[in-house]
Short mmCIF file of C-alpha atoms in Angstrom, two decimals:
data_model
loop_
_atom_site.label_atom_id
_atom_site.label_comp_id
_atom_site.label_asym_id
_atom_site.label_seq_id
_atom_site.Cartn_x
_atom_site.Cartn_y
_atom_site.Cartn_z
CA MET A 318 -24.31 -14.90 22.14
CA SER A 319 -27.53 -16.74 22.42
CA GLN A 320 -29.59 -14.00 21.24
CA HIS A 321 -27.49 -13.77 18.07
CA ALA A 322 -27.31 -17.46 17.23
CA SER A 323 -29.15 -17.33 14.13
CA THR A 324 -27.94 -13.83 13.04
CA SER A 325 -25.23 -13.30 10.50
CA ARG A 326 -22.17 -11.16 10.89
CA THR A 327 -23.40 -9.00 7.88
CA GLU A 328 -26.77 -8.36 9.53
CA LEU A 329 -25.21 -7.53 12.83
CA ALA A 330 -22.70 -5.17 11.10
CA ALA A 331 -25.66 -3.37 9.31
CA THR A 332 -27.19 -3.21 12.68
CA ALA A 333 -24.14 -1.50 14.11
CA PHE A 334 -23.82 1.00 11.16
CA THR A 335 -27.48 1.52 11.11
CA VAL A 336 -27.76 0.99 7.43
CA PRO A 337 -30.09 -1.29 5.46
CA SER A 338 -28.81 -5.01 5.02
CA THR A 339 -27.99 -4.54 1.37
CA GLU A 340 -24.82 -5.29 -0.21
CA ARG A 341 -23.98 -1.81 -1.27
CA GLU A 342 -24.94 -0.05 1.73
CA LEU A 343 -23.03 -2.35 4.04
CA VAL A 344 -19.74 -2.36 1.64
CA ALA A 345 -19.77 1.54 1.64
CA ALA A 346 -20.23 1.44 5.40
CA VAL A 347 -17.42 -0.85 6.26
CA SER A 348 -15.06 1.17 3.72
CA ALA A 349 -15.81 4.30 5.41
CA PHE A 350 -15.12 2.68 8.92
CA ARG A 351 -11.90 1.47 7.55
CA GLY A 352 -11.13 4.85 6.15
CA CYS A 353 -11.19 3.58 2.59
CA PRO A 354 -13.20 5.03 -0.61
CA THR A 355 -16.45 3.29 -1.31
CA PRO A 356 -15.47 0.44 -4.00
CA GLY A 357 -16.63 1.41 -7.51
CA GLU A 358 -19.59 -0.62 -8.95
CA GLY A 359 -18.65 -3.65 -10.74
CA LEU A 360 -15.56 -6.11 -9.87
CA ALA A 361 -14.49 -4.07 -7.00
CA GLU A 362 -17.88 -4.09 -5.24
CA ARG A 363 -18.32 -7.69 -6.08
CA LEU A 364 -14.94 -8.69 -4.54
CA VAL A 365 -15.65 -6.81 -1.30
CA ALA A 366 -19.29 -8.52 -1.25
CA GLY A 367 -17.40 -11.75 -1.74
CA THR A 368 -15.19 -11.24 1.16
CA PHE A 369 -18.16 -10.48 3.47
CA ALA A 370 -19.97 -13.65 2.27
CA ALA A 371 -16.75 -15.75 3.12
CA LEU A 372 -16.39 -14.12 6.67
CA ASP A 373 -20.12 -14.38 7.29
CA GLN A 374 -19.39 -18.12 7.85
CA VAL A 375 -17.27 -17.15 10.79
CA PRO A 376 -18.98 -18.28 14.11
CA LEU A 377 -19.63 -15.55 16.36
CA ASP A 378 -17.48 -17.07 19.08
CA VAL A 379 -14.22 -16.74 17.06
CA ARG A 380 -12.61 -13.60 17.95
CA LEU A 381 -9.76 -12.06 16.12
CA TYR A 382 -7.75 -8.92 16.85
CA VAL A 383 -8.20 -5.63 15.02
CA HIS A 384 -5.57 -6.01 12.11
CA ASP A 385 -5.22 -10.08 12.12
CA LEU A 386 -6.43 -10.47 8.62
CA GLN A 387 -4.48 -7.67 7.15
CA GLN A 388 -1.36 -8.52 8.82
CA THR A 389 -1.71 -11.93 7.67
CA ALA A 390 -2.52 -11.06 4.06
CA GLU A 391 0.49 -8.84 4.14
CA ARG A 392 2.77 -11.87 4.62
CA TRP A 393 0.62 -14.38 2.70
CA PRO A 394 1.14 -17.10 1.92
CA ALA A 395 3.72 -17.17 4.88
CA LEU A 396 2.27 -16.72 8.50
CA PRO A 397 3.32 -13.17 10.09
CA ILE A 398 4.94 -13.21 13.44
CA THR A 399 2.78 -11.50 15.70
CA LEU A 400 2.47 -11.07 19.54
CA PRO A 401 0.06 -12.52 20.57
CA PRO A 402 0.47 -15.24 17.90
CA THR A 403 -1.80 -15.05 15.03
CA PRO A 404 -4.73 -17.49 15.42
CA TRP A 405 -5.00 -20.15 13.00
CA GLN A 406 -8.46 -18.84 11.75
CA ALA A 407 -6.80 -15.72 10.44
CA ALA A 408 -4.48 -17.77 8.08
CA THR A 409 -7.53 -20.03 7.01
CA LEU A 410 -9.58 -16.86 6.20
CA VAL A 411 -7.02 -15.22 4.13
CA ASP A 412 -6.77 -18.28 2.03
CA ASP A 413 -10.37 -18.06 1.42
CA LEU A 414 -9.90 -14.37 0.34
CA ALA A 415 -6.90 -15.23 -1.64
CA VAL A 416 -9.34 -17.50 -3.76
CA LEU A 417 -11.29 -14.64 -4.87
CA VAL A 418 -8.26 -12.91 -6.56
CA ALA A 419 -6.19 -15.99 -7.61
CA ASP A 420 -7.52 -16.28 -11.10
CA LEU A 421 -8.09 -12.70 -12.07
CA SER A 422 -6.32 -11.56 -15.29
CA GLY A 423 -4.14 -8.62 -15.48
CA ALA A 424 -7.03 -6.54 -17.05
CA GLU A 425 -9.34 -7.83 -14.25
CA LEU A 426 -6.57 -6.71 -11.48
CA ARG A 427 -6.34 -3.30 -12.98
CA GLU A 428 -10.10 -2.80 -13.20
CA ALA A 429 -10.29 -4.06 -9.35
CA GLY A 430 -7.45 -1.97 -8.38
CA GLU A 431 -8.94 1.03 -9.76
CA GLY A 432 -12.31 0.29 -8.31
CA LEU A 433 -10.78 0.16 -4.81
CA ALA A 434 -8.81 3.24 -5.19
CA LEU A 435 -5.46 1.45 -4.71
CA THR A 436 -2.74 3.93 -4.13
CA ARG A 437 0.86 3.71 -5.38
CA GLY A 438 1.87 3.34 -1.89
CA ASP A 439 -0.52 0.06 -1.86
CA ILE A 440 1.31 -1.54 -4.65
CA ALA A 441 4.90 -0.58 -3.44
CA LEU A 442 4.23 -2.18 -0.06
CA ALA A 443 2.90 -5.61 -1.47
CA HIS A 444 6.22 -6.84 -1.95
CA ASP A 445 6.41 -10.26 -0.42
CA LYS A 446 5.45 -12.74 -3.20
CA PRO A 447 8.07 -11.62 -4.35
CA VAL A 448 6.82 -8.43 -5.68
CA LEU A 449 9.58 -5.88 -5.37
CA ALA A 450 12.10 -8.15 -3.71
CA ARG A 451 14.37 -7.95 -6.56
CA LEU A 452 14.64 -4.03 -5.95
CA TRP A 453 15.79 -4.76 -2.24
CA THR A 454 19.01 -6.33 -3.39
CA GLU A 455 21.85 -4.52 -5.05
CA ASP A 456 22.18 -6.87 -8.28
CA ASP A 457 21.11 -5.88 -11.71
CA SER A 458 17.76 -7.77 -11.80
CA PRO A 459 16.22 -8.38 -15.36
CA LEU A 460 13.42 -5.80 -14.98
CA PRO A 461 12.61 -3.58 -17.93
CA ASP A 462 15.28 -0.89 -17.70
CA ALA A 463 16.59 -2.19 -14.59
CA ALA A 464 20.06 -1.05 -15.08
CA ALA A 465 18.80 2.56 -15.20
CA LEU A 466 16.89 2.31 -12.09
CA PRO A 467 18.47 4.06 -9.12
CA ARG A 468 20.25 2.09 -6.62
CA ASP A 469 18.42 3.61 -3.60
CA ARG A 470 15.72 1.44 -2.43
CA ARG A 471 12.86 3.77 -2.07
CA ALA A 472 13.66 5.62 -5.19
CA ARG A 473 13.79 2.15 -7.06
CA GLU A 474 10.38 1.17 -5.93
CA ALA A 475 9.08 4.41 -7.06
CA ALA A 476 10.67 3.94 -10.42
CA LEU A 477 8.99 0.39 -10.59
CA LEU A 478 5.77 1.96 -10.02
CA GLN A 479 6.02 4.31 -12.94
CA LEU A 480 6.19 1.13 -15.21
CA PHE A 481 2.58 0.49 -14.36
CA ASP A 482 1.69 3.91 -15.89
CA HIS A 483 2.85 2.99 -19.33
CA VAL A 484 2.49 -1.01 -19.57
CA ASP A 485 -0.72 -2.73 -20.76
CA PRO A 486 -1.92 -5.18 -18.18
CA ARG A 487 -1.49 -7.95 -20.71
CA GLU A 488 2.22 -7.19 -20.56
CA TRP A 489 2.73 -7.03 -16.98
CA THR A 490 5.42 -9.19 -15.57
CA ASP A 491 4.93 -11.66 -12.94
CA GLU A 492 6.13 -9.22 -10.20
CA GLN A 493 3.76 -6.66 -11.46
CA THR A 494 0.71 -8.84 -11.49
CA GLY A 495 1.77 -10.34 -8.02
CA ALA A 496 2.08 -6.79 -6.71
CA VAL A 497 -1.51 -5.91 -7.71
CA ARG A 498 -2.94 -9.07 -6.62
CA LYS A 499 -1.28 -8.96 -3.23
CA ALA A 500 -2.35 -5.43 -2.89
CA ILE A 501 -6.10 -6.21 -3.58
CA LEU A 502 -5.85 -9.00 -1.06
CA VAL A 503 -4.42 -6.91 1.67
CA ARG A 504 -7.23 -4.31 0.98
CA LEU A 505 -10.03 -6.95 1.16
CA ALA A 506 -8.45 -8.33 4.36
CA GLY A 507 -8.63 -4.89 6.06
CA LEU A 508 -12.12 -4.56 5.18
CA GLY A 509 -12.62 -8.01 6.55
CA ASP A 510 -11.07 -6.87 9.69
CA ALA A 511 -13.45 -4.20 10.14
CA LEU A 512 -16.48 -6.36 9.26
CA LEU A 513 -15.44 -8.97 11.92
CA ARG A 514 -14.58 -6.31 14.46
CA VAL A 515 -18.07 -4.51 14.33
CA SER A 516 -20.09 -7.62 14.06
CA ALA A 517 -18.37 -9.23 17.19
CA LEU A 518 -19.40 -6.62 19.53
CA PRO A 519 -22.88 -5.17 20.18
CA PRO A 520 -23.34 -1.41 19.78
CA ALA A 521 -22.47 0.76 22.81
CA ARG A 522 -23.32 4.34 21.42
CA LEU A 523 -22.89 7.29 23.44
CA ASP A 524 -24.22 10.75 23.36
CA TRP A 525 -21.40 12.49 21.60
CA GLN A 526 -21.05 16.21 22.21
CA SER A 527 -18.87 18.58 20.22
CA GLU A 528 -16.01 20.07 22.41
CA GLY A 529 -13.79 22.25 20.47
CA GLU A 530 -12.28 20.49 17.57
CA GLY A 531 -13.26 17.12 19.02
CA LEU A 532 -16.08 15.04 20.62
CA THR A 533 -16.56 14.02 24.11
CA ALA A 534 -19.14 11.62 25.87
CA LEU A 535 -19.83 10.91 29.50
CA VAL A 536 -20.93 7.86 31.21
CA PRO A 537 -21.80 7.99 35.06
CA VAL A 538 -20.92 5.08 37.02
CA PRO A 539 -22.49 4.23 40.52
CA GLY A 540 -20.38 5.06 43.30
CA ALA A 541 -17.73 6.79 41.09
CA PRO A 542 -17.10 10.62 42.14
CA GLN A 543 -16.34 11.33 38.38
CA PRO A 544 -17.93 9.87 35.39
CA LEU A 545 -16.09 7.89 32.67
CA GLU A 546 -15.14 10.17 29.77
CA ALA A 547 -14.20 9.40 26.15
CA ARG A 548 -12.84 11.97 23.72
CA VAL A 549 -12.37 11.53 20.00
CA ALA A 550 -10.42 14.11 17.92
CA ALA A 551 -8.55 14.23 14.57
CA GLU A 552 -4.82 13.95 14.62
CA SER A 553 -2.42 15.38 12.33
CA VAL A 554 -0.57 12.68 10.05
CA GLU A 555 3.07 12.95 8.86
CA PRO A 556 3.30 13.22 5.06
CA HIS A 557 4.86 10.15 3.57
CA LEU A 558 8.32 10.55 2.29
CA PHE A 559 7.03 10.05 -1.18
CA ALA A 560 3.95 12.36 -1.60
CA SER A 561 2.90 10.40 -4.58
CA TRP A 562 2.49 7.16 -2.82
CA GLY A 563 -0.82 8.53 -1.47
CA GLU A 564 -2.05 8.93 -5.21
CA PRO A 565 -4.47 6.38 -6.79
CA MET A 566 -2.42 4.00 -9.04
CA TRP A 567 -5.14 4.30 -11.63
CA GLY A 568 -7.92 6.73 -11.82
CA SER A 569 -8.39 10.42 -10.70
CA PRO A 570 -6.89 11.90 -7.43
CA GLU A 571 -10.36 12.68 -6.35
CA THR A 572 -11.04 8.85 -5.84
CA ALA A 573 -8.21 8.68 -3.10
CA ALA A 574 -9.22 8.43 0.58
CA SER A 575 -7.80 11.52 2.29
CA PRO A 576 -5.23 10.43 4.62
CA GLY A 577 -6.77 10.52 8.37
CA CYS A 578 -6.19 9.70 11.78
CA TRP A 579 -8.43 9.97 14.58
CA ARG A 580 -7.35 9.29 18.23
CA TRP A 581 -9.64 8.06 21.02
CA THR A 582 -9.02 8.46 24.61
CA VAL A 583 -10.89 7.16 27.53
CA GLY A 584 -10.27 7.91 31.20
CA TRP A 585 -11.71 9.94 34.10
CA ARG A 586 -11.06 13.28 35.71
CA SER A 587 -9.37 13.72 39.29
CA ALA A 588 -11.11 15.75 41.95
CA GLY A 589 -9.18 18.90 40.69
CA GLY A 590 -10.73 18.52 37.22
CA ALA A 591 -7.74 17.44 35.42
CA PHE A 592 -8.55 14.59 32.57
CA HIS A 593 -6.43 11.57 33.04
CA SER A 594 -6.45 9.22 29.98
CA ASP A 595 -6.19 5.53 30.85
CA ALA A 596 -6.57 3.79 27.31
CA GLY A 597 -6.53 4.99 23.80
CA SER A 598 -5.54 4.22 20.11
CA THR A 599 -5.54 5.82 16.63
CA GLU A 600 -8.06 4.89 13.92
CA ALA A 601 -8.35 5.51 10.32
CA SER A 602 -11.76 7.48 10.79
CA GLU A 603 -13.95 9.11 13.03
CA ALA A 604 -16.55 6.34 13.26
CA ALA A 605 -13.84 3.67 14.04
CA ALA A 606 -12.49 6.08 16.84
CA ARG A 607 -15.84 6.57 18.20
CA PHE A 608 -16.48 2.67 17.98
CA GLY A 609 -13.22 2.00 19.85
CA ALA A 610 -13.94 4.24 22.48
CA GLU A 611 -17.55 3.18 22.88
CA GLN A 612 -16.49 -0.23 23.39
CA THR A 613 -13.80 0.57 25.83
CA LEU A 614 -16.14 2.41 28.06
CA ALA A 615 -18.79 -0.32 27.99
CA ALA A 616 -16.06 -2.84 29.00
CA TYR A 617 -14.89 -0.41 31.79
CA ALA A 618 -18.48 -0.02 32.87
CA ALA A 619 -19.19 -3.68 32.97
CA GLN A 620 -16.44 -4.16 35.46
CA ALA A 621 -16.32 -0.61 37.02
CA SER A 622 -15.81 -1.85 40.63
CA THR A 623 -12.28 -3.36 39.76
CA VAL A 624 -11.22 -0.78 37.20
CA ARG A 625 -7.75 1.11 38.02
CA GLN A 626 -6.21 3.69 36.15
CA ARG A 627 -2.98 2.53 34.58
CA LEU A 628 -0.67 5.18 35.53
CA ARG A 629 -2.41 6.57 38.86
CA HIS A 630 -3.50 3.33 40.02
CA ARG A 631 -6.66 4.57 41.38
CA LEU A 632 -9.84 2.75 41.44
CA LEU A 633 -12.79 4.18 39.44
CA VAL A 634 -15.29 3.34 42.40
CA PRO A 635 -13.24 3.95 45.64
CA ARG A 636 -14.29 2.04 48.61
CA GLN A 637 -16.32 3.94 51.29
CA PRO A 638 -14.92 3.89 54.94
CA GLY A 639 -15.21 0.70 56.58
CA THR A 640 -16.26 -1.34 53.69
CA LEU A 641 -12.92 -2.72 52.53
CA SER A 642 -12.63 -6.34 53.09
CA MET A 643 -9.75 -8.92 52.21
CA SER A 644 -12.15 -10.67 49.94
CA ASP A 645 -12.41 -7.50 47.87
CA PRO A 646 -11.40 -8.43 44.21
CA ALA A 647 -9.58 -5.28 43.65
CA ILE A 648 -7.54 -5.45 46.83
CA LEU A 649 -3.69 -4.91 46.66
CA VAL A 650 -1.45 -5.90 49.48
CA LEU A 651 1.90 -3.99 50.07
CA GLY A 652 4.61 -5.83 52.02
CA LEU A 653 7.67 -4.39 53.37
CA ARG A 654 9.88 -6.19 50.87
CA GLU A 655 8.32 -4.50 47.73
CA LEU A 656 8.70 -1.28 49.58
CA LEU A 657 12.36 -1.70 50.48
CA ARG A 658 13.06 -2.67 46.96
CA ALA A 659 11.53 0.63 45.82
CA VAL A 660 13.90 2.43 48.42
CA SER A 661 17.05 0.49 47.15
CA ASP A 662 15.97 1.56 43.47
CA GLU A 663 15.68 5.19 44.34
CA TYR A 664 18.80 5.25 46.46
CA ARG A 665 20.86 3.99 43.37
CA THR A 666 19.25 6.64 41.19
CA GLU A 667 19.72 9.40 43.86
CA THR A 668 22.60 10.89 42.10
CA SER A 669 20.49 11.47 38.82
CA ARG A 670 18.31 14.01 40.84
CA PRO A 671 18.45 17.69 40.20
CA GLU A 672 21.48 19.32 41.84
CA ASP A 673 19.11 21.55 43.87
CA ALA A 674 17.32 18.83 45.21
CA THR A 675 18.79 18.70 48.81
CA GLY A 676 16.71 15.75 49.97
CA TRP A 677 13.38 13.95 50.36
CA ARG A 678 10.33 15.60 52.03
CA ILE A 679 7.42 13.55 53.61
CA VAL A 680 4.56 16.10 53.11
CA PRO A 681 2.84 17.56 51.04
CA HIS A 682 2.71 14.39 48.93
CA GLN A 683 2.51 16.57 45.84
CA ASP A 684 2.93 20.24 45.51
CA GLU A 685 1.69 23.23 43.29
CA SER A 686 4.62 22.39 40.80
CA LYS A 687 3.58 18.67 40.83
CA GLU A 688 6.91 17.74 42.76
CA CYS A 689 6.39 14.71 44.80
CA SER A 690 7.30 13.42 48.30
CA LEU A 691 9.36 10.45 49.06
CA VAL A 692 6.24 8.36 49.82
CA THR A 693 4.61 9.29 46.70
CA ILE A 694 7.71 8.16 44.72
CA LEU A 695 7.88 4.81 46.67
CA LEU A 696 4.17 4.03 46.24
CA ASP A 697 4.36 4.83 42.49
CA ASP A 698 7.34 2.54 42.28
CA CYS A 699 5.25 -0.13 43.61
CA SER A 700 2.44 0.66 41.17
CA LEU A 701 0.17 2.03 43.83
CA PRO A 702 -2.04 5.06 44.08
CA HIS A 703 -0.88 8.10 46.20
CA PRO A 704 -2.34 11.30 47.40
CA GLU A 705 -2.22 14.25 44.97
CA LEU A 706 -2.91 17.80 45.30
CA GLY A 707 -6.41 18.54 46.25
CA ASP A 708 -6.88 15.11 48.21
CA PRO A 709 -7.41 15.62 51.94
CA ALA A 710 -4.77 13.01 52.37
CA ASN A 711 -2.19 15.19 50.59
CA THR A 712 -0.80 16.85 53.63
CA ALA A 713 -1.26 13.64 55.83
CA ASP A 714 1.76 12.09 57.30
CA PRO A 715 2.03 8.12 56.56
CA ALA A 716 1.18 7.71 60.56
CA ASP A 717 -1.99 9.56 60.22
CA VAL A 718 -5.53 8.13 60.08
CA PRO A 719 -6.42 10.14 56.69
CA PHE A 720 -3.38 8.71 54.88
CA GLU A 721 -4.38 5.09 55.59
CA ASP A 722 -8.11 5.95 54.79
CA PHE A 723 -6.98 7.16 51.36
CA LEU A 724 -5.14 3.93 50.54
CA ARG A 725 -8.01 1.83 51.79
CA SER A 726 -10.39 3.76 49.59
CA HIS A 727 -8.45 2.51 46.64
CA ALA A 728 -8.44 -1.05 48.13
CA VAL A 729 -4.70 -0.89 49.13
CA VAL A 730 -3.71 -2.88 52.59
CA LEU A 731 -0.28 -2.52 54.25
CA THR A 732 1.23 -5.31 56.21
CA PRO A 733 2.15 -4.45 59.51
CA PRO A 734 5.82 -3.85 58.78
CA ALA A 735 5.15 -1.93 55.61
CA ARG A 736 2.83 0.31 57.57
CA THR A 737 5.40 0.99 60.26
CA TYR A 738 8.07 1.67 57.61
CA LEU A 739 6.14 4.14 55.77
CA ALA A 740 5.09 5.96 59.03
CA GLY A 741 8.56 5.69 60.53
CA LEU A 742 9.97 7.72 57.39
CA SER A 743 9.20 10.89 59.13
CA GLN A 744 10.89 10.19 62.25
CA ALA A 745 14.19 11.28 60.85
CA GLY A 746 12.93 14.82 60.99
CA PRO A 747 10.99 17.39 58.87
CA GLY A 748 12.15 19.07 55.59
CA GLU A 749 14.35 17.62 53.19
CA LEU A 750 16.53 14.80 54.27
CA PRO A 751 18.89 12.42 52.43
CA LEU A 752 17.12 9.06 51.81
CA ALA A 753 19.79 6.91 53.86
CA ARG A 754 18.66 8.99 56.84
CA ARG A 755 14.93 8.67 56.24
CA HIS A 756 15.29 4.95 55.55
CA GLU A 757 17.48 4.52 58.81
CA GLY A 758 14.75 6.12 60.83
CA ALA A 759 12.06 4.01 59.30
CA MET A 760 13.92 0.79 59.77
CA ARG A 761 14.70 1.54 63.35
CA ALA A 762 10.98 2.02 63.84
CA VAL A 763 10.12 -1.61 62.26
CA LEU A 764 12.89 -3.25 64.48
CA ALA A 765 11.52 -1.38 67.69
CA THR A 766 7.77 -2.84 67.52
CA GLY A 767 8.49 -5.76 69.95
CA GLY A 768 9.73 -9.29 70.14
CA GLU A 769 7.58 -10.34 67.09
CA ALA A 770 9.63 -7.99 64.91
CA ALA A 771 11.97 -10.85 63.59
CA ASP A 772 8.85 -13.17 62.77
CA MET A 773 6.96 -10.66 60.92
CA LEU A 774 10.05 -9.59 59.16
CA THR A 775 10.72 -12.87 57.96
CA ALA A 776 7.35 -13.55 56.80
CA ASP A 777 7.28 -10.21 54.96
CA THR A 778 10.79 -10.09 53.46
CA GLY A 779 11.98 -13.61 53.43
CA PRO A 780 14.84 -14.97 55.69
CA LEU A 781 18.16 -13.23 56.26
CA PRO A 782 21.38 -14.43 55.05
CA ASP A 783 23.66 -16.32 57.55
CA HIS A 784 26.08 -13.45 57.83
CA MET A 785 23.41 -10.66 58.22
CA ALA A 786 21.32 -9.39 61.24
CA TRP A 787 18.16 -7.35 60.91
CA ILE A 788 19.97 -4.38 62.42
CA ASP A 789 22.18 -4.30 59.30
CA LEU A 790 19.45 -3.36 57.16
CA VAL A 791 19.26 0.23 58.52
CA ASP A 792 22.13 0.66 56.11
CA VAL A 793 20.92 1.40 52.82
CA LYS A 794 23.97 -0.40 51.17
CA ALA A 795 23.48 -3.28 53.23
CA LEU A 796 19.67 -3.40 52.09
CA GLU A 797 20.60 -3.69 48.63
CA GLU A 798 22.97 -6.56 49.41
CA PHE A 799 20.12 -8.36 51.25
CA LEU A 800 17.79 -7.74 48.45
CA ASN A 801 20.23 -9.13 45.94
CA ALA A 802 21.38 -11.96 47.84
CA THR A 803 17.58 -13.21 48.34
CA GLU A 804 16.73 -12.41 44.69
CA PRO A 805 19.63 -13.99 42.70
CA ASP A 806 17.63 -14.11 39.42
CA GLN A 807 16.64 -10.31 39.53
CA PRO A 808 18.55 -7.88 37.46
CA ARG A 809 21.41 -6.11 39.51
#
């Protein structure tokens, strides 16, 4: 922040886009980033430049989300309901942008709308002030030829749009004028979102390489067996129900932006070479998709030692043998209670398993057809990593050292009762066995660990209800009763 204290947002954005810090070049770059046509010279360009000038005053430590301004503009003057809540700055800034269009005449609004290449859909969707509100009702509102408009909402909206084609701006109704004014405000706010987004973060450019129909980039991470990987590719867009909504409201079809959608994904590969995405989103342009991927990779690389994949729960940087300590910021501890909750949940859904599933095996943890063992399913239910095909621990029994080494390499530590329980799941025998039998064998192993078993169980799972004994928990149904009795606020 300090090195940019005297730098404006427009200067930072120009640097990010590698364009001269001149008004027109920056307006064109931000528009392309947003997936919008370059505004025409004249009023449209001046409105965008005025938007940037207003946003240039926003302190660099003010952070807004990607669509905060646009979402606020879509509901202006009311505040949108968003999660997380829309920051107050977004409402204040949209008020500032609204000043730019508040006093424009109908003719100026049409000129600006054409210069911004507003589409028929842009106008139709700007219905909050109250633009098309009357058409959402079933009464005969006093619009021109309203009685002849179709009753269907979408068809009535389309019919209203046709009125713009034949009415001079000086004769627009308040609804028509409000629709265009609102659509221009929404467009300006969307471009403002792009400016704030790019200026808030330093460039993190990657060496993108063409791969098939997309782009890829790699970022090696010290200690990680695989580099971080980013992908960007075009994604098909479903045509709108009304194809005409993508057409410019005024002007030639060539001025419209081609509807585009670009998806970026970030992740890393497994030892077997399969790519596992960890984050991703869609953007309106290739440049925005590359920016999203680059910023995500930069954030991951900055906290590489604690980054876990969302679905596989594996660390980007595994811990080397003998280096894990309880002070490790990435450490996760699995206790018996969480493990027993996973067992109970699986038992309740056991009847939904395929008919040919005769039971639950212990190893391998994942087979050639990606079918998983009981241990794998329980760990996954607890949001913890598990051995996969190609891992040395894939064929290791939970009682074996390679299995525990695998967990510790991903900063997972088992409490003594949880470790004993997992190791005991195989005591019922090899092959596929019913969950109730495997649970009974594992629970008996926990209870056979000596005189301190009751104390460890109480510390790990909470106290027993007065009417139960620990031995009762070898029965899966009694286990569910125990868990529900000691978690009254949990859903049944």
